[in-house]
């Protein structure tokens, strides 16, 4: 009796021990599949941040610093689009990027957002942004100093990608 689905690559189940009593093969398979999906999402989040910084570097611009608050806002948007079936900068309640960011931080005086959906990887989504003048403008805007990224799977288009850019407020002295 196999304890794991033989179609799951062994690299994904490293460290999993089957002890009795324990989870069924189906439970283990679901756990490994969920872990694999969250790993793919994390990889894509890094890819769309890295892509922005590589392109900025090519143009002599400083790298964007990762900000967890901006990433929370980006993930909220990505998950909302996947779950609720909309594709736009405003959610069904009319909230835009600035409102989403303000749920998590007030460090930014301005924000920008790039959205993509339906692409198989974050690298594909980023290549599309770079080929689009308005999206490329966001990626290369000198005023933006920070970035957050979010990716969600599901919904009509399969994968949703979000970059949120922040212009940090001046610190009063």
mmCIF file of N, CA and C in Angstrom, residues 53-54 76 94 116 159 163:
data_model
loop_
_atom_site.group_PDB
_atom_site.id
_atom_site.type_symbol
_atom_site.label_atom_id
_atom_site.label_comp_id
_atom_site.label_asym_id
_atom_site.label_seq_id
_atom_site.Cartn_x
_atom_site.Cartn_y
_atom_site.Cartn_z
ATOM 1 N N UNK A 53 13.277 45.016 -10.136
ATOM 2 C CA UNK A 53 14.586 45.532 -9.735
ATOM 3 C C UNK A 53 15.660 45.290 -10.785
ATOM 4 N N UNK A 54 15.571 44.190 -11.501
ATOM 5 C CA UNK A 54 16.532 43.952 -12.587
ATOM 6 C C UNK A 54 16.382 45.033 -13.658
ATOM 7 N N UNK A 76 -3.925 41.008 -0.783
ATOM 8 C CA UNK A 76 -5.359 41.245 -0.616
ATOM 9 C C UNK A 76 -6.022 41.449 -1.977
ATOM 10 N N UNK A 94 -15.381 49.548 -4.541
ATOM 11 C CA UNK A 94 -14.821 50.813 -5.003
ATOM 12 C C UNK A 94 -13.490 51.195 -4.380
ATOM 13 N N UNK A 116 -1.878 41.821 -13.306
ATOM 14 C CA UNK A 116 -1.880 40.902 -14.452
ATOM 15 C C UNK A 116 -2.621 39.648 -14.028
ATOM 16 N N UNK A 159 -4.325 32.510 -12.378
ATOM 17 C CA UNK A 159 -3.314 33.159 -11.536
ATOM 18 C C UNK A 159 -3.441 34.664 -11.683
ATOM 19 N N UNK A 163 1.668 43.999 -8.240
ATOM 20 C CA UNK A 163 2.792 44.765 -7.702
ATOM 21 C C UNK A 163 2.201 46.052 -7.146
#
